Protein backbone atom coordinates (compact mmCIF):
# COMPACT_ATOMS: atom_id res chain seq x y z
CA UNK A 1 0.00 0.00 0.00
CA UNK A 2 1.42 3.36 -1.01
CA UNK A 3 0.71 6.76 0.49
CA UNK A 4 -1.83 7.69 -2.20
CA UNK A 5 -3.94 4.66 -1.37
CA UNK A 6 -3.67 5.35 2.35
CA UNK A 7 -4.74 8.97 1.90
CA UNK A 8 -7.62 7.94 -0.38
CA UNK A 9 -8.78 5.34 2.12
CA UNK A 10 -8.70 7.84 4.98
CA UNK A 11 -10.65 10.45 3.00
CA UNK A 12 -13.24 7.95 1.79
CA UNK A 13 -13.53 6.02 5.03
CA UNK A 14 -13.57 8.92 7.45
CA UNK A 15 -15.22 11.66 5.47
CA UNK A 16 -17.77 9.75 3.49
CA UNK A 17 -18.59 7.52 6.46
CA UNK A 18 -19.32 10.59 8.58
CA UNK A 19 -21.45 12.18 5.87
CA UNK A 20 -23.41 8.95 5.36
CA UNK A 21 -24.15 8.96 9.08
CA UNK A 22 -25.29 12.59 8.76
CA UNK A 23 -27.58 11.72 5.85
CA UNK A 24 -29.13 8.81 7.74
CA UNK A 25 -29.79 10.63 11.02
CA UNK A 26 -30.75 14.02 12.34
CA UNK A 27 -32.86 16.93 11.16
CA UNK A 28 -33.41 17.83 7.53
CA UNK A 29 -30.92 20.70 7.56
CA UNK A 30 -28.09 18.35 8.59
CA UNK A 31 -29.12 15.75 6.03
CA UNK A 32 -28.93 18.08 3.05
CA UNK A 33 -25.58 19.48 4.18
CA UNK A 34 -24.21 15.96 4.61
CA UNK A 35 -25.46 15.01 1.14
CA UNK A 36 -23.64 17.99 -0.32
CA UNK A 37 -20.44 17.22 1.58
CA UNK A 38 -20.45 13.56 0.59
CA UNK A 39 -19.67 14.56 -2.99
CA UNK A 40 -17.03 17.03 -1.83
CA UNK A 41 -15.26 14.23 0.04
CA UNK A 42 -15.82 11.33 -2.37
CA UNK A 43 -14.22 13.10 -5.35
CA UNK A 44 -10.84 13.78 -3.68
CA UNK A 45 -10.87 10.18 -2.46
CA UNK A 46 -11.41 8.94 -6.01
CA UNK A 47 -8.64 11.22 -7.30
CA UNK A 48 -6.23 9.86 -4.70
CA UNK A 49 -7.19 6.28 -5.52
CA UNK A 50 -6.68 6.99 -9.22
CA UNK A 51 -3.11 8.03 -8.48
CA UNK A 52 -2.52 5.16 -6.07
CA UNK A 53 -3.75 2.46 -8.44
CA UNK A 54 -2.34 4.27 -11.49
CA UNK A 55 -5.76 4.19 -13.16
CA UNK A 56 -6.48 7.47 -14.96
CA UNK A 57 -10.02 6.27 -15.69
CA UNK A 58 -10.92 6.85 -12.02
CA UNK A 59 -10.38 10.56 -12.67
CA UNK A 60 -13.28 10.39 -15.15
CA UNK A 61 -15.52 8.93 -12.44
CA UNK A 62 -14.53 11.76 -10.10
CA UNK A 63 -15.25 14.30 -12.85
CA UNK A 64 -18.75 12.92 -13.42
CA UNK A 65 -19.41 12.88 -9.67
CA UNK A 66 -18.16 16.47 -9.39
CA UNK A 67 -20.69 17.47 -12.05
CA UNK A 68 -23.67 15.52 -10.74
CA UNK A 69 -23.25 15.91 -6.96
CA UNK A 70 -23.88 19.65 -6.65
CA UNK A 71 -26.69 19.39 -9.21
CA UNK A 72 -28.38 16.81 -6.97
CA UNK A 73 -28.02 19.16 -4.01
CA UNK A 74 -29.59 21.98 -6.02
CA UNK A 75 -32.52 19.70 -6.86
CA UNK A 76 -32.98 18.95 -3.15
CA UNK A 77 -32.73 22.66 -2.33
CA UNK A 78 -35.45 23.43 -4.85
CA UNK A 79 -37.75 20.60 -3.79
CA UNK A 80 -37.33 21.24 -0.06
CA UNK A 81 -37.46 25.04 -0.18
CA UNK A 82 -40.44 25.36 2.14
CA UNK A 83 -39.06 22.94 4.75
CA UNK A 84 -35.61 24.55 4.71
CA UNK A 85 -36.92 28.14 4.82
CA UNK A 86 -37.88 27.88 8.49
CA UNK A 87 -34.50 26.54 9.60
CA UNK A 88 -31.90 26.95 6.82
CA UNK A 89 -28.63 25.02 7.01
CA UNK A 90 -25.54 26.99 7.92
CA UNK A 91 -22.48 25.04 6.90
CA UNK A 92 -20.08 27.55 5.44
CA UNK A 93 -17.26 26.33 7.67
CA UNK A 94 -17.70 22.78 6.42
CA UNK A 95 -18.01 23.96 2.84
CA UNK A 96 -14.75 25.89 2.95
CA UNK A 97 -12.99 23.06 4.81
CA UNK A 98 -14.06 20.64 2.07
CA UNK A 99 -12.94 23.15 -0.57
CA UNK A 100 -9.55 23.36 1.15
CA UNK A 101 -9.26 19.57 1.14
CA UNK A 102 -10.11 19.46 -2.56
CA UNK A 103 -7.57 22.18 -3.32
CA UNK A 104 -4.84 20.39 -1.34
CA UNK A 105 -5.53 17.07 -3.06
CA UNK A 106 -5.62 18.66 -6.51
CA UNK A 107 -2.38 20.53 -5.85
CA UNK A 108 -0.60 17.38 -4.65
CA UNK A 109 -1.85 15.41 -7.63
CA UNK A 110 -0.82 18.14 -10.06
CA UNK A 111 2.72 18.00 -8.72
CA UNK A 112 2.75 14.19 -8.92
CA UNK A 113 1.22 13.90 -12.39
CA UNK A 114 3.13 16.64 -14.16
CA UNK A 115 2.09 18.28 -17.42
CA UNK A 116 -0.32 15.95 -19.20
CA UNK A 117 -3.90 15.50 -20.27
CA UNK A 118 -4.64 13.95 -16.88
CA UNK A 119 -3.47 17.16 -15.20
CA UNK A 120 -6.11 19.12 -17.11
CA UNK A 121 -8.83 16.68 -16.02
CA UNK A 122 -7.70 16.89 -12.39
CA UNK A 123 -7.73 20.70 -12.45
CA UNK A 124 -11.14 20.72 -14.15
CA UNK A 125 -12.54 18.27 -11.59
CA UNK A 126 -11.26 20.38 -8.70
CA UNK A 127 -12.62 23.63 -10.13
CA UNK A 128 -16.05 22.16 -10.87
CA UNK A 129 -16.24 20.50 -7.47
CA UNK A 130 -15.28 23.58 -5.47
CA UNK A 131 -17.49 25.92 -7.50
CA UNK A 132 -20.44 23.54 -7.51
CA UNK A 133 -20.33 22.92 -3.78
CA UNK A 134 -20.07 26.62 -2.97
CA UNK A 135 -23.09 27.35 -5.19
CA UNK A 136 -25.03 24.42 -3.70
CA UNK A 137 -24.23 25.53 -0.13
CA UNK A 138 -25.36 29.04 -0.97
CA UNK A 139 -28.63 27.69 -2.35
CA UNK A 140 -29.18 25.53 0.73
CA UNK A 141 -28.65 28.43 3.11
CA UNK A 142 -31.47 30.38 1.44
CA UNK A 143 -29.47 32.33 -1.09
CA UNK A 144 -30.42 33.40 -4.60
CA UNK A 145 -33.40 35.52 -3.56
CA UNK A 146 -33.79 36.82 -7.09
CA UNK A 147 -34.54 33.28 -8.30
CA UNK A 148 -37.26 32.54 -5.74
CA UNK A 149 -40.76 32.24 -7.00
CA UNK A 150 -39.87 30.53 -10.25
Tab-separated table of N, CA and C in Angstrom:
chain	number	residue	atom	x	y	z
A	1	UNK	N	0.847	-1.179	0.000
A	1	UNK	CA	0.000	0.000	0.000
A	1	UNK	C	0.888	1.235	0.000
A	2	UNK	N	0.630	2.131	-0.949
A	2	UNK	CA	1.415	3.357	-1.006
A	2	UNK	C	0.660	4.499	-0.312
A	3	UNK	N	1.295	5.645	-0.245
A	3	UNK	CA	0.713	6.762	0.491
A	3	UNK	C	-0.544	7.314	-0.184
A	4	UNK	N	-0.634	7.235	-1.501
A	4	UNK	CA	-1.833	7.691	-2.202
A	4	UNK	C	-3.041	6.848	-1.800
A	5	UNK	N	-2.846	5.553	-1.758
A	5	UNK	CA	-3.940	4.662	-1.369
A	5	UNK	C	-4.349	4.884	0.079
A	6	UNK	N	-3.370	5.098	0.947
A	6	UNK	CA	-3.671	5.354	2.352
A	6	UNK	C	-4.468	6.653	2.516
A	7	UNK	N	-4.025	7.698	1.824
A	7	UNK	CA	-4.743	8.971	1.902
A	7	UNK	C	-6.156	8.846	1.327
A	8	UNK	N	-6.302	8.144	0.210
A	8	UNK	CA	-7.624	7.941	-0.379
A	8	UNK	C	-8.541	7.154	0.528
A	9	UNK	N	-7.989	6.150	1.192
A	9	UNK	CA	-8.781	5.340	2.121
A	9	UNK	C	-9.229	6.161	3.326
A	10	UNK	N	-8.346	6.996	3.834
A	10	UNK	CA	-8.695	7.843	4.979
A	10	UNK	C	-9.788	8.840	4.598
A	11	UNK	N	-9.644	9.466	3.441
A	11	UNK	CA	-10.649	10.447	2.999
A	11	UNK	C	-11.989	9.766	2.763
A	12	UNK	N	-11.971	8.644	2.058
A	12	UNK	CA	-13.237	7.953	1.789
A	12	UNK	C	-13.834	7.351	3.050
A	13	UNK	N	-13.017	6.674	3.834
A	13	UNK	CA	-13.525	6.016	5.033
A	13	UNK	C	-14.016	6.986	6.089
A	14	UNK	N	-13.198	7.972	6.403
A	14	UNK	CA	-13.570	8.922	7.449
A	14	UNK	C	-14.599	9.937	7.007
A	15	UNK	N	-14.330	10.596	5.913
A	15	UNK	CA	-15.218	11.663	5.467
A	15	UNK	C	-16.547	11.178	4.956
A	16	UNK	N	-16.519	10.227	4.060
A	16	UNK	CA	-17.774	9.753	3.488
A	16	UNK	C	-18.564	8.953	4.521
A	17	UNK	N	-17.875	8.231	5.389
A	17	UNK	CA	-18.586	7.524	6.462
A	17	UNK	C	-19.317	8.486	7.373
A	18	UNK	N	-18.669	9.591	7.722
A	18	UNK	CA	-19.324	10.594	8.580
A	18	UNK	C	-20.492	11.262	7.865
A	19	UNK	N	-20.340	11.540	6.585
A	19	UNK	CA	-21.450	12.176	5.875
A	19	UNK	C	-22.606	11.204	5.656
A	20	UNK	N	-22.325	9.933	5.472
A	20	UNK	CA	-23.408	8.953	5.362
A	20	UNK	C	-24.184	8.854	6.674
A	21	UNK	N	-23.483	8.939	7.787
A	21	UNK	CA	-24.155	8.962	9.079
A	21	UNK	C	-25.020	10.220	9.187
A	22	UNK	N	-24.511	11.349	8.718
A	22	UNK	CA	-25.285	12.589	8.758
A	22	UNK	C	-26.520	12.538	7.875
A	23	UNK	N	-26.424	11.855	6.737
A	23	UNK	CA	-27.577	11.718	5.851
A	23	UNK	C	-28.632	10.808	6.472
A	24	UNK	N	-28.196	9.802	7.192
A	24	UNK	CA	-29.128	8.808	7.743
A	24	UNK	C	-29.801	9.263	9.036
A	25	UNK	N	-29.240	10.223	9.730
A	25	UNK	CA	-29.794	10.632	11.021
A	25	UNK	C	-29.933	12.145	11.083
A	26	UNK	N	-30.683	12.602	12.043
A	26	UNK	CA	-30.748	14.021	12.336
A	26	UNK	C	-31.810	14.780	11.581
A	27	UNK	N	-31.848	16.085	11.807
A	27	UNK	CA	-32.857	16.927	11.165
A	27	UNK	C	-32.549	17.125	9.677
A	28	UNK	N	-33.518	17.650	8.972
A	28	UNK	CA	-33.408	17.834	7.527
A	28	UNK	C	-32.233	18.723	7.149
A	29	UNK	N	-32.005	19.786	7.914
A	29	UNK	CA	-30.921	20.703	7.564
A	29	UNK	C	-29.561	20.017	7.607
A	30	UNK	N	-29.358	19.080	8.548
A	30	UNK	CA	-28.091	18.346	8.588
A	30	UNK	C	-28.005	17.328	7.468
A	31	UNK	N	-29.113	16.757	7.088
A	31	UNK	CA	-29.115	15.749	6.027
A	31	UNK	C	-28.727	16.337	4.681
A	32	UNK	N	-29.259	17.508	4.345
A	32	UNK	CA	-28.927	18.085	3.046
A	32	UNK	C	-27.480	18.581	3.004
A	33	UNK	N	-26.983	19.079	4.118
A	33	UNK	CA	-25.581	19.485	4.176
A	33	UNK	C	-24.674	18.270	4.036
A	34	UNK	N	-25.013	17.174	4.701
A	34	UNK	CA	-24.210	15.955	4.606
A	34	UNK	C	-24.239	15.386	3.197
A	35	UNK	N	-25.377	15.481	2.530
A	35	UNK	CA	-25.457	15.006	1.145
A	35	UNK	C	-24.540	15.838	0.255
A	36	UNK	N	-24.509	17.128	0.466
A	36	UNK	CA	-23.635	17.993	-0.324
A	36	UNK	C	-22.166	17.695	-0.032
A	37	UNK	N	-21.831	17.485	1.221
A	37	UNK	CA	-20.441	17.225	1.584
A	37	UNK	C	-19.963	15.837	1.163
A	38	UNK	N	-20.874	14.897	1.008
A	38	UNK	CA	-20.448	13.556	0.588
A	38	UNK	C	-19.779	13.599	-0.778
A	39	UNK	N	-20.300	14.406	-1.674
A	39	UNK	CA	-19.668	14.565	-2.986
A	39	UNK	C	-18.316	15.253	-2.853
A	40	UNK	N	-18.262	16.271	-2.006
A	40	UNK	CA	-17.026	17.026	-1.833
A	40	UNK	C	-15.918	16.186	-1.218
A	41	UNK	N	-16.272	15.099	-0.548
A	41	UNK	CA	-15.256	14.232	0.037
A	41	UNK	C	-15.005	12.970	-0.794
A	42	UNK	N	-15.997	12.529	-1.546
A	42	UNK	CA	-15.817	11.327	-2.366
A	42	UNK	C	-14.913	11.608	-3.568
A	43	UNK	N	-15.040	12.775	-4.166
A	43	UNK	CA	-14.222	13.098	-5.346
A	43	UNK	C	-12.717	13.144	-5.038
A	44	UNK	N	-12.275	13.833	-3.979
A	44	UNK	CA	-10.838	13.775	-3.679
A	44	UNK	C	-10.361	12.353	-3.372
A	45	UNK	N	-11.226	11.570	-2.718
A	45	UNK	CA	-10.869	10.180	-2.464
A	45	UNK	C	-10.667	9.406	-3.757
A	46	UNK	N	-11.549	9.610	-4.714
A	46	UNK	CA	-11.406	8.945	-6.009
A	46	UNK	C	-10.161	9.414	-6.751
A	47	UNK	N	-9.857	10.704	-6.652
A	47	UNK	CA	-8.644	11.216	-7.301
A	47	UNK	C	-7.388	10.609	-6.684
A	48	UNK	N	-7.387	10.479	-5.366
A	48	UNK	CA	-6.234	9.861	-4.701
A	48	UNK	C	-6.104	8.377	-5.056
A	49	UNK	N	-7.229	7.688	-5.131
A	49	UNK	CA	-7.187	6.276	-5.517
A	49	UNK	C	-6.745	6.110	-6.969
A	50	UNK	N	-7.129	7.043	-7.826
A	50	UNK	CA	-6.681	6.991	-9.221
A	50	UNK	C	-5.163	7.066	-9.305
A	51	UNK	N	-4.572	7.931	-8.498
A	51	UNK	CA	-3.114	8.035	-8.483
A	51	UNK	C	-2.479	6.804	-7.841
A	52	UNK	N	-3.083	6.308	-6.774
A	52	UNK	CA	-2.524	5.162	-6.072
A	52	UNK	C	-2.554	3.883	-6.892
A	53	UNK	N	-3.632	3.652	-7.613
A	53	UNK	CA	-3.752	2.455	-8.444
A	53	UNK	C	-3.227	2.667	-9.855
A	54	UNK	N	-2.819	3.900	-10.152
A	54	UNK	CA	-2.336	4.272	-11.488
A	54	UNK	C	-3.387	3.970	-12.550
A	55	UNK	N	-4.615	4.370	-12.258
A	55	UNK	CA	-5.757	4.194	-13.163
A	55	UNK	C	-6.342	5.562	-13.499
A	56	UNK	N	-5.943	6.146	-14.603
A	56	UNK	CA	-6.482	7.466	-14.962
A	56	UNK	C	-7.991	7.465	-15.199
A	57	UNK	N	-8.572	6.302	-15.457
A	57	UNK	CA	-10.016	6.265	-15.694
A	57	UNK	C	-10.811	6.625	-14.437
A	58	UNK	N	-10.235	6.461	-13.253
A	58	UNK	CA	-10.921	6.855	-12.019
A	58	UNK	C	-11.103	8.373	-11.953
A	59	UNK	N	-10.249	9.107	-12.631
A	59	UNK	CA	-10.383	10.560	-12.674
A	59	UNK	C	-11.675	10.925	-13.413
A	60	UNK	N	-12.027	10.145	-14.427
A	60	UNK	CA	-13.277	10.389	-15.149
A	60	UNK	C	-14.489	10.182	-14.240
A	61	UNK	N	-14.429	9.168	-13.386
A	61	UNK	CA	-15.522	8.928	-12.438
A	61	UNK	C	-15.639	10.104	-11.469
A	62	UNK	N	-14.515	10.605	-11.000
A	62	UNK	CA	-14.532	11.764	-10.101
A	62	UNK	C	-15.077	12.997	-10.812
A	63	UNK	N	-14.749	13.159	-12.089
A	63	UNK	CA	-15.253	14.302	-12.853
A	63	UNK	C	-16.769	14.244	-12.994
A	64	UNK	N	-17.304	13.071	-13.297
A	64	UNK	CA	-18.754	12.919	-13.421
A	64	UNK	C	-19.431	13.168	-12.076
A	65	UNK	N	-18.846	12.655	-11.005
A	65	UNK	CA	-19.409	12.880	-9.673
A	65	UNK	C	-19.351	14.359	-9.287
A	66	UNK	N	-18.273	15.040	-9.671
A	66	UNK	CA	-18.161	16.471	-9.388
A	66	UNK	C	-19.223	17.276	-10.131
A	67	UNK	N	-19.629	16.795	-11.300
A	67	UNK	CA	-20.686	17.474	-12.052
A	67	UNK	C	-22.076	17.183	-11.482
A	68	UNK	N	-22.325	15.934	-11.132
A	68	UNK	CA	-23.670	15.525	-10.737
A	68	UNK	C	-23.988	15.769	-9.267
A	69	UNK	N	-23.004	15.740	-8.391
A	69	UNK	CA	-23.247	15.908	-6.962
A	69	UNK	C	-23.874	17.240	-6.595
A	70	UNK	N	-23.262	18.363	-6.973
A	70	UNK	CA	-23.879	19.654	-6.653
A	70	UNK	C	-25.230	19.859	-7.347
A	71	UNK	N	-25.403	19.284	-8.536
A	71	UNK	CA	-26.689	19.388	-9.210
A	71	UNK	C	-27.769	18.680	-8.394
A	72	UNK	N	-27.429	17.520	-7.833
A	72	UNK	CA	-28.376	16.814	-6.967
A	72	UNK	C	-28.724	17.625	-5.737
A	73	UNK	N	-27.753	18.308	-5.173
A	73	UNK	CA	-28.019	19.162	-4.013
A	73	UNK	C	-28.925	20.324	-4.393
A	74	UNK	N	-28.719	20.894	-5.567
A	74	UNK	CA	-29.590	21.981	-6.019
A	74	UNK	C	-31.026	21.502	-6.233
A	75	UNK	N	-31.177	20.265	-6.706
A	75	UNK	CA	-32.519	19.704	-6.858
A	75	UNK	C	-33.184	19.570	-5.487
A	76	UNK	N	-32.435	19.050	-4.512
A	76	UNK	CA	-32.979	18.946	-3.150
A	76	UNK	C	-33.329	20.327	-2.600
A	77	UNK	N	-32.462	21.302	-2.831
A	77	UNK	CA	-32.732	22.655	-2.334
A	77	UNK	C	-34.010	23.217	-2.941
A	78	UNK	N	-34.229	22.937	-4.191
A	78	UNK	CA	-35.447	23.434	-4.850
A	78	UNK	C	-36.685	22.702	-4.346
A	79	UNK	N	-36.601	21.382	-4.206
A	79	UNK	CA	-37.753	20.599	-3.788
A	79	UNK	C	-38.106	20.813	-2.313
A	80	UNK	N	-37.112	21.108	-1.500
A	80	UNK	CA	-37.329	21.245	-0.061
A	80	UNK	C	-37.289	22.702	0.398
A	81	UNK	N	-37.557	23.621	-0.493
A	81	UNK	CA	-37.460	25.044	-0.180
A	81	UNK	C	-38.308	25.429	1.017
A	82	UNK	N	-39.547	24.970	1.041
A	82	UNK	CA	-40.444	25.356	2.140
A	82	UNK	C	-39.969	24.811	3.475
A	83	UNK	N	-39.520	23.550	3.496
A	83	UNK	CA	-39.061	22.939	4.748
A	83	UNK	C	-37.765	23.577	5.250
A	84	UNK	N	-36.892	23.967	4.314
A	84	UNK	CA	-35.607	24.546	4.707
A	84	UNK	C	-35.706	26.042	5.020
A	85	UNK	N	-36.797	26.700	4.598
A	85	UNK	CA	-36.923	28.144	4.822
A	85	UNK	C	-37.030	28.473	6.308
A	86	UNK	N	-37.701	27.618	7.064
A	86	UNK	CA	-37.883	27.882	8.491
A	86	UNK	C	-36.576	27.754	9.272
A	87	UNK	N	-35.758	26.793	8.899
A	87	UNK	CA	-34.497	26.542	9.604
A	87	UNK	C	-33.419	26.212	8.576
A	88	UNK	N	-32.864	27.230	7.887
A	88	UNK	CA	-31.903	26.951	6.821
A	88	UNK	C	-30.576	26.423	7.362
A	89	UNK	N	-29.944	25.541	6.600
A	89	UNK	CA	-28.632	25.022	7.011
A	89	UNK	C	-27.580	26.132	6.963
A	90	UNK	N	-26.670	26.056	7.888
A	90	UNK	CA	-25.536	26.987	7.916
A	90	UNK	C	-24.269	26.154	8.029
A	91	UNK	N	-23.654	25.926	6.906
A	91	UNK	CA	-22.480	25.045	6.899
A	91	UNK	C	-21.327	25.643	6.105
A	92	UNK	N	-21.151	26.941	6.206
A	92	UNK	CA	-20.080	27.554	5.438
A	92	UNK	C	-18.705	27.091	5.902
A	93	UNK	N	-18.545	26.841	7.183
A	93	UNK	CA	-17.257	26.334	7.667
A	93	UNK	C	-16.924	24.991	7.064
A	94	UNK	N	-17.907	24.096	7.035
A	94	UNK	CA	-17.696	22.780	6.425
A	94	UNK	C	-17.467	22.885	4.923
A	95	UNK	N	-18.177	23.790	4.286
A	95	UNK	CA	-18.012	23.960	2.838
A	95	UNK	C	-16.605	24.420	2.501
A	96	UNK	N	-16.105	25.395	3.238
A	96	UNK	CA	-14.753	25.894	2.948
A	96	UNK	C	-13.680	24.898	3.385
A	97	UNK	N	-13.939	24.113	4.431
A	97	UNK	CA	-12.988	23.059	4.812
A	97	UNK	C	-12.906	22.001	3.719
A	98	UNK	N	-14.058	21.620	3.169
A	98	UNK	CA	-14.059	20.644	2.071
A	98	UNK	C	-13.380	21.227	0.836
A	99	UNK	N	-13.602	22.511	0.565
A	99	UNK	CA	-12.943	23.154	-0.572
A	99	UNK	C	-11.428	23.179	-0.372
A	100	UNK	N	-10.988	23.399	0.862
A	100	UNK	CA	-9.552	23.356	1.149
A	100	UNK	C	-8.972	21.974	0.948
A	101	UNK	N	-9.713	20.947	1.357
A	101	UNK	CA	-9.258	19.566	1.136
A	101	UNK	C	-9.142	19.271	-0.351
A	102	UNK	N	-10.152	19.672	-1.111
A	102	UNK	CA	-10.113	19.458	-2.563
A	102	UNK	C	-8.922	20.172	-3.175
A	103	UNK	N	-8.689	21.421	-2.774
A	103	UNK	CA	-7.566	22.184	-3.316
A	103	UNK	C	-6.229	21.540	-2.968
A	104	UNK	N	-6.089	21.041	-1.742
A	104	UNK	CA	-4.839	20.386	-1.336
A	104	UNK	C	-4.614	19.100	-2.120
A	105	UNK	N	-5.659	18.318	-2.305
A	105	UNK	CA	-5.528	17.067	-3.059
A	105	UNK	C	-5.194	17.358	-4.512
A	106	UNK	N	-5.879	18.325	-5.106
A	106	UNK	CA	-5.623	18.665	-6.509
A	106	UNK	C	-4.202	19.186	-6.682
A	107	UNK	N	-3.747	20.015	-5.764
A	107	UNK	CA	-2.378	20.531	-5.851
A	107	UNK	C	-1.350	19.404	-5.747
A	108	UNK	N	-1.538	18.499	-4.792
A	108	UNK	CA	-0.603	17.376	-4.649
A	108	UNK	C	-0.607	16.484	-5.885
A	109	UNK	N	-1.769	16.250	-6.440
A	109	UNK	CA	-1.847	15.409	-7.635
A	109	UNK	C	-1.253	16.099	-8.853
A	110	UNK	N	-1.413	17.413	-8.943
A	110	UNK	CA	-0.816	18.144	-10.061
A	110	UNK	C	0.704	18.061	-10.032
A	111	UNK	N	1.259	18.127	-8.854
A	111	UNK	CA	2.715	17.999	-8.720
A	111	UNK	C	3.153	16.584	-9.087
A	112	UNK	N	2.385	15.581	-8.665
A	112	UNK	CA	2.752	14.191	-8.921
A	112	UNK	C	2.578	13.799	-10.385
A	113	UNK	N	1.536	14.303	-11.024
A	113	UNK	CA	1.223	13.901	-12.393
A	113	UNK	C	2.105	14.617	-13.403
A	114	UNK	N	2.353	15.882	-13.199
A	114	UNK	CA	3.129	16.644	-14.162
A	114	UNK	C	2.266	17.064	-15.344
A	115	UNK	N	2.867	17.791	-16.277
A	115	UNK	CA	2.094	18.278	-17.422
A	115	UNK	C	1.589	17.113	-18.282
A	116	UNK	N	0.285	17.021	-18.392
A	116	UNK	CA	-0.319	15.955	-19.200
A	116	UNK	C	-1.802	16.242	-19.352
A	117	UNK	N	-2.454	15.385	-20.104
A	117	UNK	CA	-3.905	15.495	-20.267
A	117	UNK	C	-4.617	15.191	-18.945
A	118	UNK	N	-4.051	14.279	-18.177
A	118	UNK	CA	-4.638	13.945	-16.875
A	118	UNK	C	-4.605	15.143	-15.930
A	119	UNK	N	-3.573	15.955	-16.025
A	119	UNK	CA	-3.466	17.159	-15.203
A	119	UNK	C	-4.636	18.098	-15.477
A	120	UNK	N	-4.993	18.257	-16.746
A	120	UNK	CA	-6.110	19.124	-17.111
A	120	UNK	C	-7.407	18.586	-16.520
A	121	UNK	N	-7.611	17.272	-16.582
A	121	UNK	CA	-8.829	16.684	-16.020
A	121	UNK	C	-8.875	16.837	-14.510
A	122	UNK	N	-7.743	16.715	-13.846
A	122	UNK	CA	-7.699	16.887	-12.390
A	122	UNK	C	-8.031	18.330	-12.016
A	123	UNK	N	-7.441	19.290	-12.727
A	123	UNK	CA	-7.733	20.701	-12.454
A	123	UNK	C	-9.197	21.029	-12.731
A	124	UNK	N	-9.745	20.489	-13.813
A	124	UNK	CA	-11.143	20.719	-14.145
A	124	UNK	C	-12.068	20.115	-13.091
A	125	UNK	N	-11.745	18.919	-12.640
A	125	UNK	CA	-12.539	18.272	-11.594
A	125	UNK	C	-12.529	19.098	-10.316
A	126	UNK	N	-11.361	19.570	-9.912
A	126	UNK	CA	-11.262	20.382	-8.705
A	126	UNK	C	-12.027	21.688	-8.810
A	127	UNK	N	-11.919	22.355	-9.950
A	127	UNK	CA	-12.618	23.629	-10.132
A	127	UNK	C	-14.134	23.435	-10.131
A	128	UNK	N	-14.614	22.420	-10.825
A	128	UNK	CA	-16.054	22.157	-10.870
A	128	UNK	C	-16.564	21.773	-9.489
A	129	UNK	N	-15.796	20.958	-8.787
A	129	UNK	CA	-16.236	20.498	-7.469
A	129	UNK	C	-16.304	21.649	-6.466
A	130	UNK	N	-15.282	22.465	-6.408
A	130	UNK	CA	-15.282	23.584	-5.465
A	130	UNK	C	-16.380	24.580	-5.820
A	131	UNK	N	-16.458	24.968	-7.078
A	131	UNK	CA	-17.486	25.918	-7.499
A	131	UNK	C	-18.891	25.385	-7.297
A	132	UNK	N	-19.111	24.132	-7.658
A	132	UNK	CA	-20.437	23.542	-7.510
A	132	UNK	C	-20.874	23.428	-6.070
A	133	UNK	N	-19.953	23.057	-5.189
A	133	UNK	CA	-20.325	22.920	-3.783
A	133	UNK	C	-20.546	24.270	-3.111
A	134	UNK	N	-19.825	25.285	-3.523
A	134	UNK	CA	-20.071	26.621	-2.973
A	134	UNK	C	-21.440	27.127	-3.423
A	135	UNK	N	-21.772	26.935	-4.693
A	135	UNK	CA	-23.087	27.354	-5.194
A	135	UNK	C	-24.194	26.560	-4.503
A	136	UNK	N	-24.009	25.254	-4.352
A	136	UNK	CA	-25.031	24.424	-3.704
A	136	UNK	C	-25.204	24.814	-2.235
A	137	UNK	N	-24.121	25.103	-1.532
A	137	UNK	CA	-24.228	25.529	-0.134
A	137	UNK	C	-24.941	26.869	-0.034
A	138	UNK	N	-24.676	27.754	-0.965
A	138	UNK	CA	-25.355	29.045	-0.966
A	138	UNK	C	-26.852	28.861	-1.190
A	139	UNK	N	-27.209	27.958	-2.095
A	139	UNK	CA	-28.629	27.690	-2.351
A	139	UNK	C	-29.302	27.060	-1.140
A	140	UNK	N	-28.604	26.167	-0.454
A	140	UNK	CA	-29.185	25.526	0.733
A	140	UNK	C	-29.406	26.514	1.864
A	141	UNK	N	-28.530	27.493	1.991
A	141	UNK	CA	-28.653	28.433	3.105
A	141	UNK	C	-29.651	29.553	2.818
A	142	UNK	N	-30.415	29.407	1.736
A	142	UNK	CA	-31.465	30.380	1.440
A	142	UNK	C	-31.048	31.483	0.509
A	143	UNK	N	-29.940	31.314	-0.179
A	143	UNK	CA	-29.467	32.334	-1.094
A	143	UNK	C	-30.274	32.395	-2.373
A	144	UNK	N	-29.819	33.212	-3.293
A	144	UNK	CA	-30.422	33.395	-4.599
A	144	UNK	C	-31.863	33.886	-4.480
A	145	UNK	N	-32.061	34.969	-3.754
A	145	UNK	CA	-33.398	35.519	-3.559
A	145	UNK	C	-34.034	35.940	-4.871
A	146	UNK	N	-33.231	36.381	-5.833
A	146	UNK	CA	-33.789	36.820	-7.094
A	146	UNK	C	-34.340	35.670	-7.938
A	147	UNK	N	-34.050	34.433	-7.564
A	147	UNK	CA	-34.536	33.280	-8.302
A	147	UNK	C	-35.818	32.717	-7.675
A	148	UNK	N	-36.089	33.072	-6.443
A	148	UNK	CA	-37.256	32.537	-5.742
A	148	UNK	C	-38.541	32.902	-6.473
A	149	UNK	N	-39.464	32.001	-6.391
A	149	UNK	CA	-40.756	32.237	-7.000
A	149	UNK	C	-40.829	31.798	-8.444
A	150	UNK	N	-39.815	31.113	-8.931
A	150	UNK	CA	-39.870	30.531	-10.254
A	150	UNK	C	-39.171	31.333	-11.261
